[in-house]
Amino acid sequence: MTFSKSKTLPHQPVLYHESLKYLQPRSEGKYIDGTLGAGGHAEGILTASSPEGMLLGLDVDNQALNIAKKRLSIFGNRCIVRQASFAKMIDQIKSLEWGCVDGLLLDLGLSSMQLDTTERGFSFLKEAPLDLRFNQNEGMTAADLINMFSEKEIANTIWNYSEDPRSRQIAKLIVENRPISTTTELAGLILRAYLGKRGKTHPATRTFQALRIAVNNELEVLEKGLENSLKALCVGGRIAIITFHSLEDRIVKQFFRRESKNCICPPEQPFCTCGHQASLKVITKKAVKPSNEEIANNPRSRSAKMRVAEKI
Ligand SMILES: C[S@@+](CC[C@H](N)C(=O)[O-])C[C@H]1O[C@@H](n2cnc3c(N)ncnc32)[C@H](O)[C@@H]1O
């Protein structure tokens, strides 16, 4: 497979061809890209659903929205861009009087623009304020969290969202050395907790992931987004979710599994009392992963997994 997306784009869309293959955009369709980013996937959906397909693009990050708006302006009023969380997509669809949508994409995690913009604090390799919020106008920063939480709460946050085996030592060092305000200060402490030993990846990778998940409330937001996706989809409409770590993938997998069953009573129960009805058919029995060619072209895609389901 060849890649039409060049390395000069602000963010290279991951599993681009695969997501379009599964979403099957068509001209009469209405679509949501719940994580617009630089608009790469959205551009693909709008192109594939020409001449009339409509797309609602959501992102919580102002910087991403500005880039995507410019890029997608060629599609005129076929593309609507809003600053909103995908967890609140139902309000957005209602305000557009769309009824339901034919396809929905969530490409979770961080964009290359966010990672590469030093001031956002997503990279611990460059000195910056310890922020890590997708929406810089809302909620507590990672610095607020590590300066205000107790040692136990910090250790639990790191452990729950990254399973870092040194979570306790890291939390102890944080509390002993606070206030901490920059990325490199924190990365230095984490390296100390690891006694200066580096593996293949920098030891700060896991803690930064954990703090990002915590400040953006990512797992709860994903659960809400999934529930709302189900309400938003028309029968026959498809949902594609691209995840980048096992905690997210597990949530998506379990949600698809539950919603594709007619009964979700405990297996030991002799007869069904839950009355649950299947509302999804899982299309990808196994998660779709990037090809070796894509990983070579875009190493940031290496941990991506896509799962797709269809509303029944
Ligand atoms: C991996 S990027 C998406 C890239 C995009 N698919 C593209 O082709 O350019 C993920 C985006 O999701 C956004 N995001 C994270 N949480 C969000 C949420 N709850 N609601 C909407 N957007 C969110 C981030 O700000 C980021 O811009």
Tab-separated table of C-alpha atoms and ligand atoms in Angstrom:
chain	number	residue	atom	x	y	z
A	1	MET	CA	0.000	0.000	0.000
A	2	THR	CA	1.294	3.458	-0.851
A	3	PHE	CA	1.026	6.487	1.373
A	4	SER	CA	-0.381	9.659	-0.087
A	5	LYS	CA	0.259	11.554	3.161
A	6	SER	CA	3.616	13.290	3.161
A	7	LYS	CA	5.997	13.633	6.084
A	8	THR	CA	5.644	17.431	5.900
A	9	LEU	CA	2.052	17.392	7.217
A	10	PRO	CA	1.612	18.734	10.787
A	11	HIS	CA	0.216	15.325	11.770
A	12	GLN	CA	0.243	12.166	9.691
A	13	PRO	CA	-3.103	10.402	10.056
A	14	VAL	CA	-2.637	6.874	11.361
A	15	LEU	CA	-4.370	3.899	9.654
A	16	TYR	CA	-5.688	6.406	7.127
A	17	HIS	CA	-6.565	4.024	4.272
A	18	GLU	CA	-7.820	1.355	6.651
A	19	SER	CA	-10.183	3.728	8.478
A	20	LEU	CA	-11.686	4.923	5.169
A	21	LYS	CA	-12.037	1.356	3.950
A	22	TYR	CA	-14.098	0.449	7.020
A	23	LEU	CA	-16.105	3.676	7.290
A	24	GLN	CA	-17.099	3.509	3.598
A	25	PRO	CA	-18.040	7.206	3.312
A	26	ARG	CA	-20.697	7.979	0.694
A	27	SER	CA	-22.176	11.120	-0.747
A	28	GLU	CA	-25.542	11.024	1.071
A	29	GLY	CA	-23.832	10.368	4.413
A	30	LYS	CA	-23.280	12.389	7.565
A	31	TYR	CA	-20.074	11.788	9.530
A	32	ILE	CA	-18.401	12.813	12.751
A	33	ASP	CA	-14.669	13.074	13.277
A	34	GLY	CA	-14.641	13.378	17.067
A	35	THR	CA	-10.887	14.033	17.274
A	36	LEU	CA	-10.255	16.380	14.373
A	37	GLY	CA	-6.568	17.179	15.064
A	38	ALA	CA	-4.994	18.501	11.864
A	39	GLY	CA	-7.970	17.238	9.865
A	40	GLY	CA	-6.182	14.461	7.953
A	41	HIS	CA	-8.832	11.786	8.462
A	42	ALA	CA	-11.582	14.391	8.055
A	43	GLU	CA	-10.139	15.404	4.681
A	44	GLY	CA	-10.207	11.739	3.637
A	45	ILE	CA	-13.843	11.296	4.723
A	46	LEU	CA	-14.937	14.497	2.970
A	47	THR	CA	-13.109	13.558	-0.229
A	48	ALA	CA	-14.509	10.020	-0.227
A	49	SER	CA	-18.055	11.289	0.425
A	50	SER	CA	-18.001	13.882	-2.371
A	51	PRO	CA	-19.955	15.644	-3.656
A	52	GLU	CA	-22.504	15.955	-0.845
A	53	GLY	CA	-21.346	14.098	2.281
A	54	MET	CA	-21.291	16.211	5.454
A	55	LEU	CA	-18.757	16.079	8.280
A	56	LEU	CA	-18.877	17.461	11.799
A	57	GLY	CA	-15.357	17.799	13.188
A	58	LEU	CA	-14.826	18.141	16.950
A	59	ASP	CA	-11.717	18.856	18.975
A	60	VAL	CA	-11.121	20.398	22.377
A	61	ASP	CA	-7.824	21.961	21.309
A	62	ASN	CA	-8.055	25.450	19.817
A	63	GLN	CA	-4.715	25.206	18.058
A	64	ALA	CA	-5.798	21.998	16.261
A	65	LEU	CA	-9.133	23.545	15.275
A	66	ASN	CA	-7.424	26.523	13.634
A	67	ILE	CA	-5.186	24.255	11.549
A	68	ALA	CA	-8.060	21.926	10.595
A	69	LYS	CA	-10.422	24.807	9.715
A	70	LYS	CA	-7.926	26.228	7.215
A	71	ARG	CA	-7.182	22.843	5.703
A	72	LEU	CA	-10.844	21.856	5.350
A	73	SER	CA	-12.130	25.244	4.132
A	74	ILE	CA	-12.053	23.902	0.530
A	75	PHE	CA	-15.045	21.732	1.420
A	76	GLY	CA	-17.190	24.820	2.205
A	77	ASN	CA	-20.382	24.149	4.144
A	78	ARG	CA	-19.966	20.360	3.843
A	79	CYS	CA	-17.633	20.624	6.838
A	80	ILE	CA	-18.665	21.996	10.241
A	81	VAL	CA	-15.979	22.464	12.886
A	82	ARG	CA	-16.740	22.930	16.578
A	83	GLN	CA	-14.713	23.171	19.780
A	84	ALA	CA	-16.294	20.419	21.856
A	85	SER	CA	-15.457	17.112	23.462
A	86	PHE	CA	-16.588	13.993	21.627
A	87	ALA	CA	-18.193	13.040	24.963
A	88	LYS	CA	-20.725	15.806	24.181
A	89	MET	CA	-21.351	14.910	20.536
A	90	ILE	CA	-25.080	14.404	21.112
A	91	ASP	CA	-25.583	18.103	21.966
A	92	GLN	CA	-23.734	19.011	18.779
A	93	ILE	CA	-25.785	16.691	16.572
A	94	LYS	CA	-28.999	18.014	18.138
A	95	SER	CA	-27.981	21.601	17.454
A	96	LEU	CA	-27.439	20.674	13.781
A	97	GLU	CA	-30.749	18.744	13.698
A	98	TRP	CA	-28.903	15.818	12.138
A	99	GLY	CA	-30.918	12.988	13.697
A	100	CYS	CA	-28.214	10.324	13.397
A	101	VAL	CA	-24.862	9.828	11.646
A	102	ASP	CA	-23.590	7.225	9.185
A	103	GLY	CA	-20.050	7.028	10.466
A	104	LEU	CA	-17.933	8.120	13.368
A	105	LEU	CA	-14.200	8.195	13.930
A	106	LEU	CA	-12.267	8.629	17.172
A	107	ASP	CA	-8.490	8.767	16.712
A	108	LEU	CA	-7.468	9.050	20.349
A	109	GLY	CA	-4.441	10.504	22.038
A	110	LEU	CA	-2.005	13.143	21.094
A	111	SER	CA	-1.363	14.862	17.769
A	112	SER	CA	2.139	15.524	16.477
A	113	MET	CA	1.386	19.275	16.712
A	114	GLN	CA	0.709	18.907	20.428
A	115	LEU	CA	3.814	16.794	20.989
A	116	ASP	CA	6.007	19.122	18.948
A	117	THR	CA	4.752	22.385	20.520
A	118	THR	CA	7.192	22.729	23.415
A	119	GLU	CA	4.993	25.099	25.495
A	120	ARG	CA	2.238	22.471	25.740
A	121	GLY	CA	4.477	20.367	27.997
A	122	PHE	CA	3.693	17.014	26.320
A	123	SER	CA	7.345	16.253	25.654
A	124	PHE	CA	9.703	15.780	28.590
A	125	LEU	CA	12.729	16.195	26.343
A	126	LYS	CA	12.299	19.968	26.209
A	127	GLU	CA	11.912	22.383	29.124
A	128	ALA	CA	8.336	23.701	29.335
A	129	PRO	CA	5.594	24.326	31.882
A	130	LEU	CA	4.117	21.018	33.019
A	131	ASP	CA	0.676	21.415	31.438
A	132	LEU	CA	-0.458	18.309	29.449
A	133	ARG	CA	-4.049	19.502	28.914
A	134	PHE	CA	-5.679	19.051	25.494
A	135	ASN	CA	-7.895	22.050	26.243
A	136	GLN	CA	-5.708	24.748	27.785
A	137	ASN	CA	-8.746	26.707	29.000
A	138	GLU	CA	-10.141	23.974	31.210
A	139	GLY	CA	-9.205	21.884	34.234
A	140	MET	CA	-6.041	21.383	36.270
A	141	THR	CA	-2.576	21.112	34.761
A	142	ALA	CA	-0.191	18.232	35.457
A	143	ALA	CA	1.817	20.650	37.655
A	144	ASP	CA	-1.329	21.403	39.719
A	145	LEU	CA	-1.912	17.683	40.130
A	146	ILE	CA	1.559	16.708	41.337
A	147	ASN	CA	1.858	19.779	43.572
A	148	MET	CA	-1.563	19.325	45.219
A	149	PHE	CA	-2.215	15.577	45.436
A	150	SER	CA	-0.953	13.494	48.364
A	151	GLU	CA	1.979	11.127	47.851
A	152	LYS	CA	-0.423	8.170	47.846
A	153	GLU	CA	-2.736	9.803	45.292
A	154	ILE	CA	0.218	10.573	43.007
A	155	ALA	CA	1.539	7.015	43.294
A	156	ASN	CA	-1.935	5.604	42.553
A	157	THR	CA	-2.416	7.893	39.557
A	158	ILE	CA	0.920	6.830	38.064
A	159	TRP	CA	0.273	3.160	38.802
A	160	ASN	CA	-3.357	3.090	37.610
A	161	TYR	CA	-2.665	4.824	34.315
A	162	SER	CA	0.748	3.418	33.416
A	163	GLU	CA	1.539	0.479	35.730
A	164	ASP	CA	4.986	1.977	36.258
A	165	PRO	CA	6.682	-0.364	38.783
A	166	ARG	CA	8.467	2.632	40.369
A	167	SER	CA	5.298	4.656	40.918
A	168	ARG	CA	5.848	4.831	44.694
A	169	GLN	CA	9.485	5.940	44.450
A	170	ILE	CA	8.523	8.556	41.837
A	171	ALA	CA	5.692	9.887	44.030
A	172	LYS	CA	8.022	10.062	47.043
A	173	LEU	CA	10.640	12.042	45.107
A	174	ILE	CA	7.956	14.369	43.726
A	175	VAL	CA	6.627	15.163	47.199
A	176	GLU	CA	10.143	15.693	48.587
A	177	ASN	CA	11.033	18.110	45.789
A	178	ARG	CA	7.872	20.108	45.160
A	179	PRO	CA	6.833	22.597	43.961
A	180	ILE	CA	7.655	21.246	40.510
A	181	SER	CA	6.736	23.348	37.534
A	182	THR	CA	8.535	22.105	34.438
A	183	THR	CA	8.700	18.992	32.274
A	184	THR	CA	12.449	18.572	32.614
A	185	GLU	CA	12.365	18.931	36.439
A	186	LEU	CA	9.873	16.081	36.612
A	187	ALA	CA	11.720	13.950	34.031
A	188	GLY	CA	14.926	14.402	36.080
A	189	LEU	CA	13.210	13.151	39.246
A	190	ILE	CA	11.813	10.125	37.419
A	191	LEU	CA	15.278	9.304	36.125
A	192	ARG	CA	16.503	9.487	39.746
A	193	ALA	CA	13.747	7.080	40.813
A	194	TYR	CA	15.142	4.734	38.152
A	195	LEU	CA	18.668	5.286	39.562
A	196	GLY	CA	19.666	6.861	36.252
A	197	LYS	CA	18.996	3.664	34.286
A	198	ARG	CA	17.392	4.110	30.877
A	199	GLY	CA	15.849	1.269	28.920
A	200	LYS	CA	14.728	1.390	25.286
A	201	THR	CA	12.280	4.154	26.205
A	202	HIS	CA	12.938	7.022	28.613
A	203	PRO	CA	11.621	6.121	32.104
A	204	ALA	CA	9.540	9.326	32.127
A	205	THR	CA	7.389	8.078	29.215
A	206	ARG	CA	5.011	6.153	31.473
A	207	THR	CA	4.540	8.850	34.111
A	208	PHE	CA	3.868	11.496	31.464
A	209	GLN	CA	1.277	9.200	29.872
A	210	ALA	CA	-0.351	8.643	33.286
A	211	LEU	CA	-0.487	12.364	34.086
A	212	ARG	CA	-1.906	13.169	30.649
A	213	ILE	CA	-4.643	10.552	31.090
A	214	ALA	CA	-5.435	11.941	34.556
A	215	VAL	CA	-5.572	15.665	33.735
A	216	ASN	CA	-7.700	15.082	30.642
A	217	ASN	CA	-9.837	12.469	32.357
A	218	GLU	CA	-9.277	10.419	29.219
A	219	LEU	CA	-10.696	7.051	30.225
A	220	GLU	CA	-13.987	8.410	31.587
A	221	VAL	CA	-14.329	10.695	28.577
A	222	LEU	CA	-13.776	7.700	26.279
A	223	GLU	CA	-16.480	5.702	28.071
A	224	LYS	CA	-18.931	8.598	27.740
A	225	GLY	CA	-17.928	9.055	24.096
A	226	LEU	CA	-18.620	5.393	23.360
A	227	GLU	CA	-22.064	5.510	25.007
A	228	ASN	CA	-22.915	8.632	23.030
A	229	SER	CA	-21.577	7.178	19.780
A	230	LEU	CA	-24.069	4.391	20.098
A	231	LYS	CA	-26.883	6.937	20.448
A	232	ALA	CA	-25.531	9.022	17.567
A	233	LEU	CA	-25.170	6.260	14.963
A	234	CYS	CA	-27.898	5.405	12.452
A	235	VAL	CA	-28.632	1.709	11.946
A	236	GLY	CA	-25.951	0.463	9.517
A	237	GLY	CA	-23.637	3.310	10.592
A	238	ARG	CA	-20.083	2.438	11.584
A	239	ILE	CA	-17.802	3.504	14.393
A	240	ALA	CA	-14.008	3.257	14.075
A	241	ILE	CA	-11.793	3.855	17.103
A	242	ILE	CA	-8.022	4.148	16.959
A	243	THR	CA	-6.271	3.715	20.321
A	244	PHE	CA	-2.629	4.030	21.332
A	245	HIS	CA	-2.368	2.171	24.636
A	246	SER	CA	-3.806	-0.916	26.240
A	247	LEU	CA	-6.032	0.889	28.769
A	248	GLU	CA	-7.968	2.598	25.957
A	249	ASP	CA	-8.024	-0.484	23.759
A	250	ARG	CA	-9.418	-2.581	26.626
A	251	ILE	CA	-12.279	-0.114	27.155
A	252	VAL	CA	-13.173	-0.161	23.445
A	253	LYS	CA	-12.904	-3.947	23.184
A	254	GLN	CA	-15.083	-4.531	26.252
A	255	PHE	CA	-17.644	-1.959	25.124
A	256	PHE	CA	-17.939	-3.548	21.663
A	257	ARG	CA	-18.158	-7.010	23.220
A	258	ARG	CA	-20.899	-5.985	25.661
A	259	GLU	CA	-22.936	-4.083	23.098
A	260	SER	CA	-22.803	-6.954	20.622
A	261	LYS	CA	-24.459	-9.366	23.113
A	262	ASN	CA	-28.151	-9.966	23.674
A	263	CYS	CA	-27.626	-10.800	27.330
A	264	ILE	CA	-24.988	-9.454	29.705
A	265	CYS	CA	-26.034	-11.402	32.825
A	266	PRO	CA	-23.229	-13.194	34.708
A	267	PRO	CA	-22.458	-16.497	32.906
A	268	GLU	CA	-23.382	-18.588	35.988
A	269	GLN	CA	-26.957	-17.214	35.943
A	270	PRO	CA	-29.316	-19.896	34.528
A	271	PHE	CA	-31.641	-17.476	32.703
A	272	CYS	CA	-31.468	-13.885	31.468
A	273	THR	CA	-32.849	-11.097	33.662
A	274	CYS	CA	-30.998	-8.130	32.183
A	275	GLY	CA	-33.084	-7.659	29.040
A	276	HIS	CA	-30.027	-6.253	27.279
A	277	GLN	CA	-30.282	-6.168	23.486
A	278	ALA	CA	-27.313	-6.196	21.116
A	279	SER	CA	-26.944	-2.903	19.295
A	280	LEU	CA	-23.563	-3.416	17.603
A	281	LYS	CA	-21.990	-5.948	15.287
A	282	VAL	CA	-18.209	-6.123	15.632
A	283	ILE	CA	-16.646	-5.776	12.169
A	284	THR	CA	-12.977	-6.242	13.114
A	285	LYS	CA	-12.657	-9.514	15.025
A	286	LYS	CA	-9.037	-8.576	15.747
A	287	ALA	CA	-7.722	-5.042	16.074
A	288	VAL	CA	-6.334	-3.603	12.823
A	289	LYS	CA	-2.676	-2.541	13.171
A	290	PRO	CA	-0.447	-0.378	10.982
A	291	SER	CA	1.617	-2.155	8.346
A	292	ASN	CA	5.408	-2.296	8.619
A	293	GLU	CA	5.499	0.250	5.815
A	294	GLU	CA	3.338	2.693	7.776
A	295	ILE	CA	5.411	2.213	10.936
A	296	ALA	CA	8.624	2.845	8.968
A	297	ASN	CA	7.055	5.950	7.434
A	298	ASN	CA	5.535	7.185	10.701
A	299	PRO	CA	7.073	5.584	13.840
A	300	ARG	CA	4.438	7.297	16.026
A	301	SER	CA	1.861	4.910	14.541
A	302	ARG	CA	3.554	1.819	15.987
A	303	SER	CA	1.237	1.297	18.973
A	304	ALA	CA	-2.015	2.087	17.104
A	305	LYS	CA	-4.930	-0.363	17.092
A	306	MET	CA	-8.216	0.197	15.310
A	307	ARG	CA	-11.506	-1.511	16.117
A	308	VAL	CA	-14.667	-1.072	14.062
A	309	ALA	CA	-18.302	-1.913	14.789
A	310	GLU	CA	-21.636	-1.378	13.025
A	311	LYS	CA	-24.943	-0.347	14.595
A	312	ILE	CA	-27.644	-2.970	14.118
B	1	LIG	C1	-4.350	11.824	17.320
B	1	LIG	S1	-5.037	13.406	17.214
B	1	LIG	C2	-6.132	13.290	15.844
B	1	LIG	C3	-5.483	13.481	14.524
B	1	LIG	C4	-6.427	13.508	13.346
B	1	LIG	N1	-7.127	12.254	13.174
B	1	LIG	C5	-5.715	13.902	12.061
B	1	LIG	O1	-5.829	13.165	11.069
B	1	LIG	O2	-5.054	14.934	12.046
B	1	LIG	C6	-6.123	13.436	18.561
B	1	LIG	C7	-6.865	14.746	18.745
B	1	LIG	O3	-7.933	14.485	19.651
B	1	LIG	C8	-8.127	15.638	20.439
B	1	LIG	N2	-8.901	15.250	21.622
B	1	LIG	C9	-8.456	14.651	22.752
B	1	LIG	N3	-9.484	14.442	23.595
B	1	LIG	C10	-10.584	14.917	22.975
B	1	LIG	C11	-11.966	14.982	23.321
B	1	LIG	N4	-12.417	14.509	24.496
B	1	LIG	N5	-12.840	15.524	22.449
B	1	LIG	C12	-12.410	16.009	21.250
B	1	LIG	N6	-11.116	15.984	20.868
B	1	LIG	C13	-10.217	15.435	21.717
B	1	LIG	C14	-6.725	16.131	20.707
B	1	LIG	O4	-6.752	17.500	21.069
B	1	LIG	C15	-6.045	15.864	19.352
B	1	LIG	O5	-6.101	17.006	18.537
